[in-house]
mmCIF file of the C-alpha atoms, coordinates in Angstrom:
data_MODEL
# 
_entry.id   MODEL 
# 
loop_
_atom_site.group_PDB 
_atom_site.id 
_atom_site.type_symbol 
_atom_site.label_atom_id 
_atom_site.label_alt_id 
_atom_site.label_comp_id 
_atom_site.label_asym_id 
_atom_site.label_entity_id 
_atom_site.label_seq_id 
_atom_site.pdbx_PDB_ins_code 
_atom_site.Cartn_x 
_atom_site.Cartn_y 
_atom_site.Cartn_z 
_atom_site.occupancy 
_atom_site.B_iso_or_equiv 
_atom_site.pdbx_formal_charge 
_atom_site.auth_seq_id 
_atom_site.auth_comp_id 
_atom_site.auth_asym_id 
_atom_site.auth_atom_id 
_atom_site.pdbx_PDB_model_num 
ATOM 1  C CA . UNK A 1 1  ? 31.722  10.062  19.774 1.00 0.00 ? 1  UNK A CA 1 
ATOM 2  C CA . UNK A 1 2  ? 28.055  10.540  18.949 1.00 0.00 ? 2  UNK A CA 1 
ATOM 3  C CA . UNK A 1 3  ? 28.532  6.535   18.672 1.00 0.00 ? 3  UNK A CA 1 
ATOM 4  C CA . UNK A 1 4  ? 28.947  5.383   21.891 1.00 0.00 ? 4  UNK A CA 1 
ATOM 5  C CA . UNK A 1 5  ? 27.871  7.753   24.096 1.00 0.00 ? 5  UNK A CA 1 
ATOM 6  C CA . UNK A 1 6  ? 24.830  6.435   21.530 1.00 0.00 ? 6  UNK A CA 1 
ATOM 7  C CA . UNK A 1 7  ? 25.715  2.725   21.667 1.00 0.00 ? 7  UNK A CA 1 
ATOM 8  C CA . UNK A 1 8  ? 26.295  3.833   26.083 1.00 0.00 ? 8  UNK A CA 1 
ATOM 9  C CA . UNK A 1 9  ? 22.438  6.084   26.799 1.00 0.00 ? 9  UNK A CA 1 
ATOM 10 C CA . UNK A 1 10 ? 20.914  2.519   24.686 1.00 0.00 ? 10 UNK A CA 1 
ATOM 11 C CA . UNK A 1 11 ? 21.987  0.377   26.667 1.00 0.00 ? 11 UNK A CA 1 
ATOM 12 C CA . UNK A 1 12 ? 21.176  2.045   29.958 1.00 0.00 ? 12 UNK A CA 1 
ATOM 13 C CA . UNK A 1 13 ? 17.747  2.587   28.773 1.00 0.00 ? 13 UNK A CA 1 
ATOM 14 C CA . UNK A 1 14 ? 17.571  -0.990  27.766 1.00 0.00 ? 14 UNK A CA 1 
ATOM 15 C CA . UNK A 1 15 ? 18.254  -2.124  31.733 1.00 0.00 ? 15 UNK A CA 1 
ATOM 16 C CA . UNK A 1 16 ? 16.564  0.679   33.865 1.00 0.00 ? 16 UNK A CA 1 
ATOM 17 C CA . UNK A 1 17 ? 13.576  -1.399  30.734 1.00 0.00 ? 17 UNK A CA 1 
ATOM 18 C CA . UNK A 1 18 ? 13.977  -4.726  32.204 1.00 0.00 ? 18 UNK A CA 1 
ATOM 19 C CA . UNK A 1 19 ? 13.976  -3.414  35.784 1.00 0.00 ? 19 UNK A CA 1 
ATOM 20 C CA . UNK A 1 20 ? 10.637  -0.780  35.172 1.00 0.00 ? 20 UNK A CA 1 
ATOM 21 C CA . UNK A 1 21 ? 8.874   -3.825  32.757 1.00 0.00 ? 21 UNK A CA 1 
ATOM 22 C CA . UNK A 1 22 ? 9.632   -6.917  35.999 1.00 0.00 ? 22 UNK A CA 1 
ATOM 23 C CA . UNK A 1 23 ? 9.235   -3.623  39.804 1.00 0.00 ? 23 UNK A CA 1 
ATOM 24 C CA . UNK A 1 24 ? 6.455   -2.024  38.158 1.00 0.00 ? 24 UNK A CA 1 
ATOM 25 C CA . UNK A 1 25 ? 4.154   -5.501  36.542 1.00 0.00 ? 25 UNK A CA 1 
ATOM 26 C CA . UNK A 1 26 ? 5.097   -8.480  35.674 1.00 0.00 ? 26 UNK A CA 1 
ATOM 27 C CA . UNK A 1 27 ? 7.034   -9.407  38.152 1.00 0.00 ? 27 UNK A CA 1 
ATOM 28 C CA . UNK A 1 28 ? 7.590   -12.579 38.522 1.00 0.00 ? 28 UNK A CA 1 
ATOM 29 C CA . UNK A 1 29 ? 4.894   -13.883 38.107 1.00 0.00 ? 29 UNK A CA 1 
ATOM 30 C CA . UNK A 1 30 ? 7.090   -16.406 35.595 1.00 0.00 ? 30 UNK A CA 1 
ATOM 31 C CA . UNK A 1 31 ? 7.462   -18.535 37.642 1.00 0.00 ? 31 UNK A CA 1 
ATOM 32 C CA . UNK A 1 32 ? 3.244   -19.333 39.236 1.00 0.00 ? 32 UNK A CA 1 
ATOM 33 C CA . UNK A 1 33 ? 2.386   -19.886 35.007 1.00 0.00 ? 33 UNK A CA 1 
ATOM 34 C CA . UNK A 1 34 ? 3.590   -23.522 34.001 1.00 0.00 ? 34 UNK A CA 1 
ATOM 35 C CA . UNK A 1 35 ? 2.027   -25.177 37.492 1.00 0.00 ? 35 UNK A CA 1 
ATOM 36 C CA . UNK A 1 36 ? -1.374  -22.393 36.844 1.00 0.00 ? 36 UNK A CA 1 
ATOM 37 C CA . UNK A 1 37 ? -1.349  -23.872 33.642 1.00 0.00 ? 37 UNK A CA 1 
ATOM 38 C CA . UNK A 1 38 ? -0.637  -28.258 34.498 1.00 0.00 ? 38 UNK A CA 1 
ATOM 39 C CA . UNK A 1 39 ? -4.104  -27.082 37.539 1.00 0.00 ? 39 UNK A CA 1 
ATOM 40 C CA . UNK A 1 40 ? -6.069  -26.445 34.712 1.00 0.00 ? 40 UNK A CA 1 
ATOM 41 C CA . UNK A 1 41 ? -5.543  -28.325 32.047 1.00 0.00 ? 41 UNK A CA 1 
ATOM 42 C CA . UNK A 1 42 ? -6.287  -30.994 35.157 1.00 0.00 ? 42 UNK A CA 1 
ATOM 43 C CA . UNK A 1 43 ? -9.422  -29.680 35.987 1.00 0.00 ? 43 UNK A CA 1 
ATOM 44 C CA . UNK A 1 44 ? -12.989 -29.441 34.134 1.00 0.00 ? 44 UNK A CA 1 
ATOM 45 C CA . UNK A 1 45 ? -13.816 -27.437 31.593 1.00 0.00 ? 45 UNK A CA 1 
ATOM 46 C CA . UNK A 1 46 ? -16.578 -24.288 33.187 1.00 0.00 ? 46 UNK A CA 1 
ATOM 47 C CA . UNK A 1 47 ? -13.302 -23.954 35.655 1.00 0.00 ? 47 UNK A CA 1 
ATOM 48 C CA . UNK A 1 48 ? -10.343 -24.654 33.805 1.00 0.00 ? 48 UNK A CA 1 
ATOM 49 C CA . UNK A 1 49 ? -11.673 -21.489 31.542 1.00 0.00 ? 49 UNK A CA 1 
ATOM 50 C CA . UNK A 1 50 ? -13.207 -18.531 34.601 1.00 0.00 ? 50 UNK A CA 1 
ATOM 51 C CA . UNK A 1 51 ? -9.190  -20.088 35.792 1.00 0.00 ? 51 UNK A CA 1 
ATOM 52 C CA . UNK A 1 52 ? -8.001  -18.225 32.768 1.00 0.00 ? 52 UNK A CA 1 
ATOM 53 C CA . UNK A 1 53 ? -10.426 -15.298 32.793 1.00 0.00 ? 53 UNK A CA 1 
ATOM 54 C CA . UNK A 1 54 ? -8.496  -14.340 36.142 1.00 0.00 ? 54 UNK A CA 1 
ATOM 55 C CA . UNK A 1 55 ? -5.774  -15.168 35.016 1.00 0.00 ? 55 UNK A CA 1 
ATOM 56 C CA . UNK A 1 56 ? -5.655  -13.179 31.959 1.00 0.00 ? 56 UNK A CA 1 
ATOM 57 C CA . UNK A 1 57 ? -7.228  -10.130 33.931 1.00 0.00 ? 57 UNK A CA 1 
ATOM 58 C CA . UNK A 1 58 ? -4.166  -10.556 36.230 1.00 0.00 ? 58 UNK A CA 1 
ATOM 59 C CA . UNK A 1 59 ? -2.095  -10.321 33.207 1.00 0.00 ? 59 UNK A CA 1 
ATOM 60 C CA . UNK A 1 60 ? -3.804  -7.116  32.084 1.00 0.00 ? 60 UNK A CA 1 
ATOM 61 C CA . UNK A 1 61 ? -3.859  -5.254  35.571 1.00 0.00 ? 61 UNK A CA 1 
ATOM 62 C CA . UNK A 1 62 ? 0.273   -6.384  35.973 1.00 0.00 ? 62 UNK A CA 1 
ATOM 63 C CA . UNK A 1 63 ? 0.565   -4.333  31.709 1.00 0.00 ? 63 UNK A CA 1 
ATOM 64 C CA . UNK A 1 64 ? -1.794  -1.414  32.071 1.00 0.00 ? 64 UNK A CA 1 
ATOM 65 C CA . UNK A 1 65 ? 0.884   -1.172  35.562 1.00 0.00 ? 65 UNK A CA 1 
ATOM 66 C CA . UNK A 1 66 ? 3.825   -1.357  33.665 1.00 0.00 ? 66 UNK A CA 1 
ATOM 67 C CA . UNK A 1 67 ? 2.161   0.948   30.983 1.00 0.00 ? 67 UNK A CA 1 
ATOM 68 C CA . UNK A 1 68 ? 1.672   4.006   33.200 1.00 0.00 ? 68 UNK A CA 1 
ATOM 69 C CA . UNK A 1 69 ? 5.062   3.331   34.885 1.00 0.00 ? 69 UNK A CA 1 
ATOM 70 C CA . UNK A 1 70 ? 6.899   6.681   34.825 1.00 0.00 ? 70 UNK A CA 1 
ATOM 71 C CA . UNK A 1 71 ? 10.826  4.578   34.700 1.00 0.00 ? 71 UNK A CA 1 
ATOM 72 C CA . UNK A 1 72 ? 9.466   2.457   31.725 1.00 0.00 ? 72 UNK A CA 1 
ATOM 73 C CA . UNK A 1 73 ? 8.653   5.890   29.456 1.00 0.00 ? 73 UNK A CA 1 
ATOM 74 C CA . UNK A 1 74 ? 11.468  6.775   30.582 1.00 0.00 ? 74 UNK A CA 1 
ATOM 75 C CA . UNK A 1 75 ? 13.100  4.416   29.251 1.00 0.00 ? 75 UNK A CA 1 
ATOM 76 C CA . UNK A 1 76 ? 11.905  4.626   25.782 1.00 0.00 ? 76 UNK A CA 1 
ATOM 77 C CA . UNK A 1 77 ? 12.283  7.467   25.663 1.00 0.00 ? 77 UNK A CA 1 
ATOM 78 C CA . UNK A 1 78 ? 16.437  7.111   26.161 1.00 0.00 ? 78 UNK A CA 1 
ATOM 79 C CA . UNK A 1 79 ? 16.084  4.244   23.087 1.00 0.00 ? 79 UNK A CA 1 
ATOM 80 C CA . UNK A 1 80 ? 14.488  6.636   20.854 1.00 0.00 ? 80 UNK A CA 1 
ATOM 81 C CA . UNK A 1 81 ? 17.011  9.063   21.764 1.00 0.00 ? 81 UNK A CA 1 
ATOM 82 C CA . UNK A 1 82 ? 19.572  6.726   21.602 1.00 0.00 ? 82 UNK A CA 1 
ATOM 83 C CA . UNK A 1 83 ? 18.337  6.693   18.184 1.00 0.00 ? 83 UNK A CA 1 
ATOM 84 C CA . UNK A 1 84 ? 18.075  9.915   16.875 1.00 0.00 ? 84 UNK A CA 1 
ATOM 85 C CA . UNK A 1 85 ? 22.045  10.556  18.226 1.00 0.00 ? 85 UNK A CA 1 
ATOM 86 C CA . UNK A 1 86 ? 23.714  7.807   15.777 1.00 0.00 ? 86 UNK A CA 1 
ATOM 87 C CA . UNK A 1 87 ? 21.894  8.847   12.545 1.00 0.00 ? 87 UNK A CA 1 
ATOM 88 C CA . UNK A 1 88 ? 23.616  11.176  13.875 1.00 0.00 ? 88 UNK A CA 1 
# 
């Protein structure tokens, strides 16, 4: 009984973790990432380096939003609780 409860909590927390990452920070940036990379390769080195810095800063902000999200920490806590329940 505890094992099935642990499995359900883990799966729910994993789904919540994925939702929180998409909603809070990353969103749908991966759709535009490939076109940005090909554009950067075609540009000059100086322009490309400043563009890369802007992309990295945007990704850092996205990661910060994910780490500040309550959904993320609830999902992590749920995963830890499910691991604890599976050991019982």
